[in-house]
CSV table of C-alpha atoms in Angstrom, one decimal:
chain,number,residue,atom,x,y,z
A,1,UNK,CA,98.2,50.1,59.5
A,2,UNK,CA,98.8,49.3,64.3
A,3,UNK,CA,101.9,49.3,65.5
A,4,UNK,CA,101.1,46.4,67.4
A,5,UNK,CA,99.6,44.7,64.0
A,6,UNK,CA,102.8,45.1,61.8
A,7,UNK,CA,105.9,44.3,63.9
A,8,UNK,CA,106.6,41.1,62.0
A,9,UNK,CA,107.8,43.1,59.1
A,10,UNK,CA,109.6,45.0,60.6
A,11,UNK,CA,112.9,42.6,60.2
A,12,UNK,CA,111.7,41.1,57.1
A,13,UNK,CA,112.1,44.4,55.5
A,14,UNK,CA,114.3,47.2,57.4
A,15,UNK,CA,118.0,47.8,56.2
A,16,UNK,CA,120.9,45.4,58.0
A,17,UNK,CA,123.8,47.8,59.1
A,18,UNK,CA,125.7,46.5,61.9
A,19,UNK,CA,128.4,47.6,64.7
A,20,UNK,CA,130.6,44.7,64.3
A,21,UNK,CA,134.3,43.8,64.1
A,22,UNK,CA,134.9,42.3,60.1
A,23,UNK,CA,138.0,41.2,57.6
A,24,UNK,CA,138.6,43.1,54.6
A,25,UNK,CA,137.2,40.2,53.1
A,26,UNK,CA,133.5,40.3,54.5
A,27,UNK,CA,133.7,44.5,53.8
A,28,UNK,CA,134.4,43.8,50.2
A,29,UNK,CA,131.5,41.3,49.3
A,30,UNK,CA,128.5,42.6,47.7
A,31,UNK,CA,125.5,41.8,50.3
A,32,UNK,CA,122.7,40.2,47.9
A,33,UNK,CA,119.2,40.5,48.6
A,34,UNK,CA,119.4,43.4,51.2
A,35,UNK,CA,118.8,47.0,51.6
A,36,UNK,CA,122.5,49.2,52.4
A,37,UNK,CA,121.9,51.6,54.7
A,38,UNK,CA,122.9,54.2,52.3
A,39,UNK,CA,119.9,53.3,49.5
A,40,UNK,CA,117.3,52.1,51.5
A,41,UNK,CA,115.6,55.1,53.1
A,42,UNK,CA,115.0,56.1,49.7
A,43,UNK,CA,110.5,56.7,50.7
A,44,UNK,CA,108.3,57.4,53.1
A,45,UNK,CA,107.5,53.7,53.1
A,46,UNK,CA,110.5,52.7,54.0
A,47,UNK,CA,110.9,55.8,56.3
A,48,UNK,CA,108.3,54.1,58.6
A,49,UNK,CA,109.7,50.4,58.7
A,50,UNK,CA,113.3,51.8,59.9
A,51,UNK,CA,110.7,53.9,62.5
A,52,UNK,CA,108.8,50.8,64.0
A,53,UNK,CA,112.6,49.2,63.7
A,54,UNK,CA,113.5,51.8,66.2
A,55,UNK,CA,110.0,51.2,68.1
A,56,UNK,CA,110.5,47.0,68.7
A,57,UNK,CA,113.3,48.1,71.1
A,58,UNK,CA,110.4,48.7,73.4
A,59,UNK,CA,110.4,45.0,73.9
A,60,UNK,CA,112.9,44.6,75.5
A,61,UNK,CA,110.7,45.2,78.5
A,62,UNK,CA,108.8,42.5,78.5
A,63,UNK,CA,110.6,39.6,76.0
A,64,UNK,CA,112.9,37.2,76.5
A,65,UNK,CA,114.7,35.8,79.7
A,66,UNK,CA,116.6,39.3,79.6
A,67,UNK,CA,113.8,40.7,79.6
A,68,UNK,CA,113.7,44.5,82.5
A,69,UNK,CA,110.4,43.9,84.7
A,70,UNK,CA,112.4,40.6,86.1
A,71,UNK,CA,115.8,42.0,86.1
A,72,UNK,CA,114.8,45.3,88.3
A,73,UNK,CA,112.3,43.4,90.3
A,74,UNK,CA,115.1,40.2,91.6
A,75,UNK,CA,117.3,43.2,92.1
A,76,UNK,CA,114.5,45.1,94.7
A,77,UNK,CA,113.8,44.5,98.4
A,78,UNK,CA,110.6,43.1,97.5
A,79,UNK,CA,111.5,39.9,95.4
A,80,UNK,CA,114.2,37.2,95.7
A,81,UNK,CA,115.2,35.9,92.1
A,82,UNK,CA,113.7,32.5,92.1
A,83,UNK,CA,114.0,30.5,89.1
A,84,UNK,CA,114.9,26.3,89.9
A,85,UNK,CA,117.7,27.4,92.1
A,86,UNK,CA,120.6,30.0,92.2
A,87,UNK,CA,122.0,29.0,88.7
A,88,UNK,CA,119.3,29.4,86.8
A,89,UNK,CA,120.0,32.6,85.0
A,90,UNK,CA,123.4,33.6,86.1
A,91,UNK,CA,123.1,37.5,85.5
A,92,UNK,CA,119.5,37.6,87.4
A,93,UNK,CA,121.1,36.1,90.6
A,94,UNK,CA,124.4,38.0,90.6
A,95,UNK,CA,122.4,40.6,90.6
A,96,UNK,CA,119.7,39.9,93.4
A,97,UNK,CA,122.7,38.9,95.3
A,98,UNK,CA,124.4,41.7,94.4
A,99,UNK,CA,127.5,39.4,93.8
A,100,UNK,CA,126.7,40.6,89.8
A,101,UNK,CA,129.9,41.4,88.2
A,102,UNK,CA,131.3,43.0,84.1
A,103,UNK,CA,131.6,39.1,83.4
A,104,UNK,CA,128.5,37.3,84.5
A,105,UNK,CA,126.1,40.8,84.2
A,106,UNK,CA,124.0,40.1,81.0
A,107,UNK,CA,125.4,41.9,78.3
A,108,UNK,CA,122.2,42.5,76.0
A,109,UNK,CA,120.7,45.3,79.3
A,110,UNK,CA,123.6,47.8,77.3
A,111,UNK,CA,123.6,46.7,73.8
A,112,UNK,CA,119.6,46.4,73.5
A,113,UNK,CA,119.2,50.2,73.9
A,114,UNK,CA,122.6,50.9,72.4
A,115,UNK,CA,121.0,49.3,69.8
A,116,UNK,CA,118.2,51.1,69.3
A,117,UNK,CA,120.2,54.6,69.7
A,118,UNK,CA,122.1,53.7,66.6
A,119,UNK,CA,118.6,52.9,64.8
A,120,UNK,CA,117.6,56.1,66.1
A,121,UNK,CA,120.4,58.2,64.9
A,122,UNK,CA,120.2,56.3,61.2
A,123,UNK,CA,116.9,57.0,61.0
A,124,UNK,CA,117.3,60.9,61.9
A,125,UNK,CA,120.3,61.3,59.2
A,126,UNK,CA,118.1,60.3,56.6
A,127,UNK,CA,114.4,62.2,57.4
A,128,UNK,CA,115.4,65.7,56.3
A,129,UNK,CA,116.2,63.9,52.4
A,130,UNK,CA,113.5,61.8,52.4
A,131,UNK,CA,110.7,62.5,49.8
A,132,UNK,CA,107.4,62.7,51.6
A,133,UNK,CA,104.9,64.7,54.0
A,134,UNK,CA,106.4,67.5,55.5
A,135,UNK,CA,103.8,66.7,58.2
A,136,UNK,CA,105.0,63.1,58.9
A,137,UNK,CA,109.0,64.0,58.4
A,138,UNK,CA,108.2,66.2,61.6
A,139,UNK,CA,106.4,63.1,63.7
A,140,UNK,CA,108.8,60.2,62.5
A,141,UNK,CA,111.0,63.0,63.8
A,142,UNK,CA,109.6,63.5,67.1
A,143,UNK,CA,109.1,60.0,67.8
A,144,UNK,CA,112.6,58.8,67.2
A,145,UNK,CA,113.9,61.1,69.1
A,146,UNK,CA,111.3,60.4,71.6
A,147,UNK,CA,112.1,57.0,71.4
A,148,UNK,CA,116.4,57.4,71.9
A,149,UNK,CA,115.2,59.7,75.0
A,150,UNK,CA,113.8,56.5,76.6
A,151,UNK,CA,116.7,54.4,75.3
A,152,UNK,CA,119.4,56.6,76.8
A,153,UNK,CA,117.2,57.3,80.1
A,154,UNK,CA,117.1,53.9,80.9
A,155,UNK,CA,121.0,53.5,79.7
A,156,UNK,CA,121.4,56.3,82.6
A,157,UNK,CA,119.6,55.1,84.9
A,158,UNK,CA,121.3,51.6,84.6
A,159,UNK,CA,125.2,52.4,83.8
A,160,UNK,CA,125.4,55.6,84.8
A,161,UNK,CA,128.6,56.3,82.5
A,162,UNK,CA,127.2,55.7,79.0
A,163,UNK,CA,128.8,57.1,75.6
A,164,UNK,CA,126.5,60.2,74.0
A,165,UNK,CA,125.8,59.3,70.4
A,166,UNK,CA,123.8,61.7,68.6
A,167,UNK,CA,124.7,60.0,64.9
A,168,UNK,CA,125.9,57.8,62.8
A,169,UNK,CA,129.5,56.9,63.7
A,170,UNK,CA,131.6,56.0,60.8
A,171,UNK,CA,132.6,52.1,61.9
A,172,UNK,CA,136.4,53.7,62.1
A,173,UNK,CA,135.5,55.3,65.1
A,174,UNK,CA,133.8,52.9,67.0
A,175,UNK,CA,136.4,52.0,69.7
A,176,UNK,CA,137.2,55.4,69.8
A,177,UNK,CA,134.1,56.6,72.0
A,178,UNK,CA,134.4,57.7,75.5
A,179,UNK,CA,131.9,57.8,78.2
A,180,UNK,CA,129.4,61.3,78.6
A,181,UNK,CA,128.7,63.1,82.2
A,182,UNK,CA,125.3,62.0,83.3
A,183,UNK,CA,124.5,66.0,83.1
A,184,UNK,CA,125.2,66.0,79.1
A,185,UNK,CA,123.1,63.2,79.0
A,186,UNK,CA,120.3,63.8,80.5
A,187,UNK,CA,120.8,67.3,79.0
A,188,UNK,CA,120.5,64.8,76.0
A,189,UNK,CA,117.2,63.7,77.2
A,190,UNK,CA,115.7,66.6,78.3
A,191,UNK,CA,116.4,68.1,74.5
A,192,UNK,CA,115.6,65.5,72.6
A,193,UNK,CA,111.7,65.2,74.6
A,194,UNK,CA,111.2,68.6,74.6
A,195,UNK,CA,111.6,68.7,70.6
A,196,UNK,CA,109.9,65.9,71.0
A,197,UNK,CA,106.8,67.5,72.4
A,198,UNK,CA,105.7,70.3,69.4
A,199,UNK,CA,105.9,67.5,67.0
A,200,UNK,CA,102.9,64.6,67.8
A,201,UNK,CA,99.7,64.1,67.8
A,202,UNK,CA,97.5,65.4,71.7
A,203,UNK,CA,96.5,61.9,71.3
A,204,UNK,CA,97.2,59.0,68.9
A,205,UNK,CA,94.4,57.2,67.5
A,206,UNK,CA,94.5,53.9,69.1
A,207,UNK,CA,92.4,51.8,66.2
A,208,UNK,CA,94.9,52.8,63.6
A,209,UNK,CA,97.8,54.2,65.5
A,210,UNK,CA,98.2,52.0,69.1
A,211,UNK,CA,101.6,52.0,71.2
A,212,UNK,CA,103.0,55.3,68.8
A,213,UNK,CA,104.4,57.9,71.5
A,214,UNK,CA,101.6,60.8,72.4
A,215,UNK,CA,102.1,64.5,73.4
A,216,UNK,CA,101.1,63.2,76.4
A,217,UNK,CA,103.4,60.0,76.8
A,218,UNK,CA,106.2,62.2,76.0
A,219,UNK,CA,105.3,64.4,78.7
A,220,UNK,CA,104.7,62.0,81.0
A,221,UNK,CA,108.1,61.2,80.7
A,222,UNK,CA,110.0,64.4,80.6
A,223,UNK,CA,107.9,64.7,83.9
A,224,UNK,CA,109.5,61.8,85.2
A,225,UNK,CA,113.2,62.3,83.6
A,226,UNK,CA,113.2,66.5,85.1
A,227,UNK,CA,112.6,64.1,89.0
A,228,UNK,CA,115.5,61.7,88.1
A,229,UNK,CA,117.4,64.6,87.5
A,230,UNK,CA,116.3,66.9,90.4
A,231,UNK,CA,114.4,69.2,88.8
A,232,UNK,CA,111.5,69.1,90.7
A,233,UNK,CA,109.3,72.7,89.7
A,234,UNK,CA,110.0,71.3,85.8
A,235,UNK,CA,108.3,68.2,86.8
A,236,UNK,CA,105.9,69.0,88.6
A,237,UNK,CA,104.9,71.8,85.9
A,238,UNK,CA,105.4,68.4,82.9
A,239,UNK,CA,103.4,65.5,85.4
A,240,UNK,CA,100.5,68.6,86.1
A,241,UNK,CA,99.6,68.8,82.4
A,242,UNK,CA,99.3,64.6,81.9
A,243,UNK,CA,97.5,63.9,84.7
A,244,UNK,CA,94.7,66.9,84.9
A,245,UNK,CA,92.2,66.9,87.9
A,246,UNK,CA,93.2,64.2,90.0
A,247,UNK,CA,90.8,61.3,89.5
A,248,UNK,CA,89.2,63.4,86.5
A,249,UNK,CA,89.3,62.8,82.8
A,250,UNK,CA,93.2,64.4,81.9
A,251,UNK,CA,93.1,66.6,78.7
A,252,UNK,CA,94.5,64.1,77.0
A,253,UNK,CA,92.1,61.9,78.0
A,254,UNK,CA,94.1,59.7,80.7
A,255,UNK,CA,91.8,58.4,84.1
A,256,UNK,CA,92.3,56.1,86.4
A,257,UNK,CA,90.6,53.2,86.0
A,258,UNK,CA,87.5,52.5,88.3
A,259,UNK,CA,88.6,48.8,89.0
A,260,UNK,CA,92.4,47.7,90.3
A,261,UNK,CA,91.6,44.5,88.3
A,262,UNK,CA,91.2,45.3,84.8
A,263,UNK,CA,95.0,46.7,84.9
A,264,UNK,CA,95.5,43.6,84.1
A,265,UNK,CA,93.4,41.8,81.9
A,266,UNK,CA,95.2,40.8,78.8
A,267,UNK,CA,92.1,42.2,76.7
A,268,UNK,CA,92.3,46.2,78.1
A,269,UNK,CA,94.8,46.8,76.4
A,270,UNK,CA,95.9,50.6,75.8
A,271,UNK,CA,93.0,52.1,78.5
A,272,UNK,CA,92.4,55.1,80.1
A,273,UNK,CA,95.3,54.2,82.3
A,274,UNK,CA,97.8,53.6,80.2
A,275,UNK,CA,100.9,56.1,79.1
A,276,UNK,CA,103.3,53.8,77.5
A,277,UNK,CA,102.7,50.7,76.7
A,278,UNK,CA,104.7,48.1,74.6
A,279,UNK,CA,103.0,45.3,72.6
A,280,UNK,CA,102.8,41.6,72.8
A,281,UNK,CA,101.4,39.3,70.5
A,282,UNK,CA,102.0,35.9,69.2
A,283,UNK,CA,101.9,37.2,65.3
A,284,UNK,CA,105.9,35.7,65.7
A,285,UNK,CA,104.8,32.1,66.4
A,286,UNK,CA,107.5,32.3,68.4
A,287,UNK,CA,109.8,29.0,69.3
A,288,UNK,CA,112.0,28.4,71.8
A,289,UNK,CA,114.8,28.1,68.4
A,290,UNK,CA,114.9,31.9,68.2
A,291,UNK,CA,113.3,33.1,71.6
A,292,UNK,CA,115.4,35.8,73.5
A,293,UNK,CA,116.9,37.0,69.6
A,294,UNK,CA,114.7,39.7,69.1
A,295,UNK,CA,112.2,38.1,66.3
A,296,UNK,CA,110.1,37.2,68.9
A,297,UNK,CA,107.5,39.3,70.1
A,298,UNK,CA,105.8,37.2,73.2
A,299,UNK,CA,105.5,38.9,76.9
A,300,UNK,CA,108.6,36.0,78.4
A,301,UNK,CA,107.7,37.9,82.1
A,302,UNK,CA,105.0,35.6,81.9
A,303,UNK,CA,106.7,31.9,81.9
A,304,UNK,CA,109.2,33.3,83.8
A,305,UNK,CA,106.7,34.1,86.3
A,306,UNK,CA,104.5,30.8,86.6
A,307,UNK,CA,104.5,28.2,88.6
A,308,UNK,CA,106.6,25.1,88.3
A,309,UNK,CA,104.3,21.8,87.3
A,310,UNK,CA,101.5,23.6,88.8
A,311,UNK,CA,98.6,20.9,89.0
A,312,UNK,CA,95.5,21.6,90.5
A,313,UNK,CA,93.2,18.7,92.3
A,314,UNK,CA,89.3,18.1,91.3
A,315,UNK,CA,87.8,20.4,93.4
A,316,UNK,CA,90.2,22.8,93.9
A,317,UNK,CA,89.5,26.6,93.8
A,318,UNK,CA,92.3,28.6,93.0
A,319,UNK,CA,93.1,29.9,89.0
A,320,UNK,CA,94.1,27.7,86.1
A,321,UNK,CA,97.3,28.6,86.1
A,322,UNK,CA,99.6,28.1,83.1
A,323,UNK,CA,103.2,26.1,84.7
A,324,UNK,CA,106.2,28.5,84.5
A,325,UNK,CA,109.7,29.0,86.1
A,326,UNK,CA,109.1,30.1,89.5
A,327,UNK,CA,111.3,33.9,89.0
A,328,UNK,CA,110.1,36.8,90.7
A,329,UNK,CA,108.8,35.2,94.1
A,330,UNK,CA,107.6,38.2,96.7
A,331,UNK,CA,109.6,38.5,99.9
A,332,UNK,CA,108.3,37.5,102.7
A,333,UNK,CA,108.8,41.0,104.2
A,334,UNK,CA,106.9,42.1,101.4
A,335,UNK,CA,103.9,39.9,101.9
A,336,UNK,CA,103.6,41.5,105.6
A,337,UNK,CA,103.3,45.3,104.1
A,338,UNK,CA,101.1,44.3,101.4
A,339,UNK,CA,98.5,41.6,103.1
A,340,UNK,CA,95.6,43.9,105.1
A,341,UNK,CA,96.2,45.9,101.1
A,342,UNK,CA,92.9,46.1,99.0
A,343,UNK,CA,94.9,45.3,96.2
A,344,UNK,CA,96.8,42.4,97.1
A,345,UNK,CA,94.7,39.6,95.8
A,346,UNK,CA,95.6,41.3,92.1
A,347,UNK,CA,99.2,41.5,92.5
A,348,UNK,CA,100.5,38.5,95.5
A,349,UNK,CA,98.9,34.7,94.1
A,350,UNK,CA,99.2,33.1,97.9
A,351,UNK,CA,99.7,29.5,96.3
A,352,UNK,CA,101.0,29.2,100.3
A,353,UNK,CA,97.9,29.4,100.3
A,354,UNK,CA,95.9,27.1,98.4
A,355,UNK,CA,98.7,24.2,98.8
A,356,UNK,CA,98.2,24.6,102.4
A,357,UNK,CA,94.8,23.5,101.7
A,358,UNK,CA,94.9,20.5,99.6
A,359,UNK,CA,94.1,22.5,96.9
A,360,UNK,CA,96.9,22.5,94.2
A,361,UNK,CA,100.5,21.0,94.3
A,362,UNK,CA,103.5,22.5,92.4
A,363,UNK,CA,107.6,22.2,92.1
A,364,UNK,CA,109.4,24.4,94.6
A,365,UNK,CA,111.9,27.1,92.8
A,366,UNK,CA,114.8,29.2,94.8
A,367,UNK,CA,113.6,30.7,98.2
A,368,UNK,CA,110.6,29.8,97.1
A,369,UNK,CA,108.1,31.9,99.8
A,370,UNK,CA,104.4,30.4,97.8
A,371,UNK,CA,104.1,34.2,97.0
A,372,UNK,CA,104.1,34.9,93.2
A,373,UNK,CA,103.4,38.0,90.8
A,374,UNK,CA,100.4,37.6,89.7
A,375,UNK,CA,100.1,40.6,87.7
A,376,UNK,CA,101.2,38.6,85.8
A,377,UNK,CA,100.9,35.4,86.1
A,378,UNK,CA,100.0,33.0,83.1
A,379,UNK,CA,96.5,31.2,82.7
A,380,UNK,CA,96.1,28.3,80.1
A,381,UNK,CA,93.4,30.2,79.0
A,382,UNK,CA,95.7,32.8,78.6
A,383,UNK,CA,97.9,30.4,76.2
A,384,UNK,CA,97.6,31.4,72.3
A,385,UNK,CA,96.2,29.1,70.1
A,386,UNK,CA,98.4,30.1,67.1
A,387,UNK,CA,101.9,28.7,65.6
A,388,UNK,CA,105.0,28.3,67.6
A,389,UNK,CA,105.0,27.1,71.7
A,390,UNK,CA,102.7,29.2,74.0
A,391,UNK,CA,105.2,29.7,76.8
A,392,UNK,CA,106.7,32.0,74.3
A,393,UNK,CA,103.5,33.5,72.9
A,394,UNK,CA,101.6,35.2,75.8
A,395,UNK,CA,100.1,38.1,74.6
A,396,UNK,CA,99.8,40.2,77.8
A,397,UNK,CA,100.9,43.6,77.0
A,398,UNK,CA,103.1,45.7,79.8
A,399,UNK,CA,102.5,49.6,81.3
A,400,UNK,CA,105.7,51.6,80.7
A,401,UNK,CA,104.3,54.4,82.4
A,402,UNK,CA,101.0,54.3,83.2
A,403,UNK,CA,98.8,57.1,85.2
A,404,UNK,CA,99.1,56.1,89.1
A,405,UNK,CA,102.8,56.3,88.9
A,406,UNK,CA,102.8,60.3,86.8
A,407,UNK,CA,100.2,60.4,89.8
A,408,UNK,CA,102.7,60.1,92.5
A,409,UNK,CA,105.6,61.1,90.9
A,410,UNK,CA,103.5,64.4,90.6
A,411,UNK,CA,103.1,64.7,94.4
A,412,UNK,CA,106.9,63.8,94.6
A,413,UNK,CA,107.8,66.7,92.8
A,414,UNK,CA,105.2,68.9,94.7
A,415,UNK,CA,107.6,68.1,97.7
A,416,UNK,CA,104.8,65.2,99.3
A,417,UNK,CA,102.7,68.4,100.3
A,418,UNK,CA,100.1,70.7,99.7
A,419,UNK,CA,96.2,70.6,98.3
A,420,UNK,CA,97.6,68.7,95.1
A,421,UNK,CA,99.6,66.8,96.2
A,422,UNK,CA,96.7,65.2,98.4
A,423,UNK,CA,95.0,65.3,96.0
A,424,UNK,CA,97.1,63.2,93.5
A,425,UNK,CA,97.8,60.7,96.9
A,426,UNK,CA,94.5,60.3,98.0
A,427,UNK,CA,93.0,59.5,93.6
A,428,UNK,CA,95.6,56.6,94.2
A,429,UNK,CA,93.9,55.2,97.2
A,430,UNK,CA,90.7,55.8,97.2
A,431,UNK,CA,90.5,53.8,93.5
A,432,UNK,CA,91.4,51.0,95.8
A,433,UNK,CA,88.9,51.8,98.6
A,434,UNK,CA,91.6,53.0,101.2
A,435,UNK,CA,90.4,56.8,103.3
A,436,UNK,CA,93.7,59.2,102.2
A,437,UNK,CA,96.7,59.4,105.1
A,438,UNK,CA,98.4,63.0,105.7
A,439,UNK,CA,100.8,63.4,102.5
A,440,UNK,CA,104.8,63.3,102.5
A,441,UNK,CA,107.3,62.1,100.2
A,442,UNK,CA,107.4,59.0,102.6
A,443,UNK,CA,103.9,58.3,102.1
A,444,UNK,CA,104.4,58.7,98.6
A,445,UNK,CA,107.2,56.7,98.7
A,446,UNK,CA,105.1,53.7,100.4
A,447,UNK,CA,102.3,53.7,97.7
A,448,UNK,CA,104.5,53.7,94.9
A,449,UNK,CA,105.3,50.6,96.6
A,450,UNK,CA,102.7,48.7,97.3
A,451,UNK,CA,100.6,50.5,93.4
A,452,UNK,CA,103.4,49.8,91.7
A,453,UNK,CA,104.7,46.5,92.9
A,454,UNK,CA,106.3,43.7,90.3
A,455,UNK,CA,106.4,46.2,87.4
A,456,UNK,CA,110.0,46.8,87.7
A,457,UNK,CA,109.8,49.9,89.1
A,458,UNK,CA,111.4,49.3,93.0
A,459,UNK,CA,114.7,49.7,92.3
A,460,UNK,CA,114.5,52.5,90.4
A,461,UNK,CA,112.6,53.9,93.0
A,462,UNK,CA,115.2,53.0,95.6
A,463,UNK,CA,118.2,54.1,94.0
A,464,UNK,CA,116.8,57.3,93.0
A,465,UNK,CA,115.7,58.6,96.3
A,466,UNK,CA,118.9,57.4,98.3
A,467,UNK,CA,117.3,54.2,100.3
A,468,UNK,CA,119.3,51.4,98.5
A,469,UNK,CA,121.6,51.0,101.1
A,470,UNK,CA,119.3,50.9,103.9
A,471,UNK,CA,116.6,48.8,102.3
A,472,UNK,CA,119.4,46.6,100.3
A,473,UNK,CA,121.7,46.1,102.6
A,474,UNK,CA,120.8,41.8,103.5
A,475,UNK,CA,121.0,41.1,99.7
A,476,UNK,CA,124.4,42.6,100.1
A,477,UNK,CA,123.8,46.5,98.0
A,478,UNK,CA,127.5,48.4,99.3
A,479,UNK,CA,126.9,52.0,99.1
A,480,UNK,CA,129.0,53.6,96.2
A,481,UNK,CA,129.0,50.3,94.0
A,482,UNK,CA,125.5,48.9,93.3
A,483,UNK,CA,124.1,52.3,92.7
A,484,UNK,CA,124.8,51.7,88.9
A,485,UNK,CA,125.8,48.3,87.8
A,486,UNK,CA,129.0,46.7,86.3
A,487,UNK,CA,129.6,47.4,82.5
A,488,UNK,CA,129.4,44.2,80.9
A,489,UNK,CA,133.5,43.4,80.3
A,490,UNK,CA,133.1,42.8,75.9
A,491,UNK,CA,132.8,46.7,76.0
A,492,UNK,CA,135.5,47.3,77.5
A,493,UNK,CA,137.5,45.1,75.4
A,494,UNK,CA,140.0,47.5,72.7
A,495,UNK,CA,137.3,50.6,73.6
A,496,UNK,CA,138.2,53.7,75.5
A,497,UNK,CA,135.1,52.0,77.9
A,498,UNK,CA,136.0,52.4,81.5
A,499,UNK,CA,134.9,50.8,84.1
A,500,UNK,CA,131.8,51.9,86.8
A,501,UNK,CA,133.6,52.6,90.2
A,502,UNK,CA,134.7,49.5,92.9
A,503,UNK,CA,134.1,46.7,89.4
């Protein structure tokens, strides 16, 4: 059964366990109609449901108003937060102008990933005793560790100082958890991924298993983790296996798409450039009543980046974009960076030009430049014909890692020099018809900025390379503080969690 088709089964069958403060009376009530954690994992099917529940947290990348892509874009130098006004989404605007605090940061950026870690820990603790085939036991264990590693990687990159929890915690111990060092967290991430590599198939069967971790995806993630942790030689070694010969097909079947535009075709899912991809579907029939609750499965980025009250003239040649909420408009500065690049037309929807030509009308959002994020702009033809509201049921998948990303990461890990680094950079540029430029770390960073624009990478790249304080100074970024986010206030109430410096 395809992973993308079974997500709706998750919450109907998965165990109900919560990190929550409860009165003794509530704890004494025997639940009815639900599985208890201690007796749920009795067979392989239930283990599989538990695994899919962990995978579901990957949806944080693109689902709900508090998704990763639009939030991380807003904090970068390439985007304004946008939206209807400066009060349209307090958290995203606070990140964009660096007034973010423990009180206004959306808590889900902490909570959602720890929920995924909790689910992984429970499944890992149960798998050794579940009556099931050894092959699937090994694979499920590897997938749970890879997912846990991914969640920890997201958390340590955002918050820096986080707890390290690798087994289920008794309720009495939840409030006594302390933060671990970043070194310890990275060590656990690397251990999980190294152990996961050997328990996974090199590639997955896209007809039946699309969306699940493969060995290639784990190696790509591990290479990225090593680079972030300053282990460049190890990063280059892992990424070289993923990338293969620059411009060719790797041993895992990865290959750059011939046409950059094909990356953004709604129907072109799990293509040869996709290494790790989160799925979105209209099958949950998402409606406003439960949007962002974890039960919705549509891509929220689409509606968030669309233009407000967009209307075309009768003879307009402009795309038939669906109206949206105008978040993540590009800055004038980024427009100048990409204006003459072949990737411009697939990256930026230049509504300013269409409006000046009298072909469209739309309402300006906050700090509206007229330069919209086309990679995720919804077309009316992409709207769902199923149940739920169309705004919440767009089906565009989102790349978490794609091959052009890993090409440039490997080139950077190689120190931005040498024949292979040059070939990797050349391949990314050649795909869009650009001539080679001499390879250097700066040239690689410049290429990442344009190639991956709007995909949520830029802020992380600026922070890890030490360029954030300079690039984001005009937005209010403070060195020694804003390299990490503040820990949400409620995570520190009655706990041993300590706030990040200078917040």
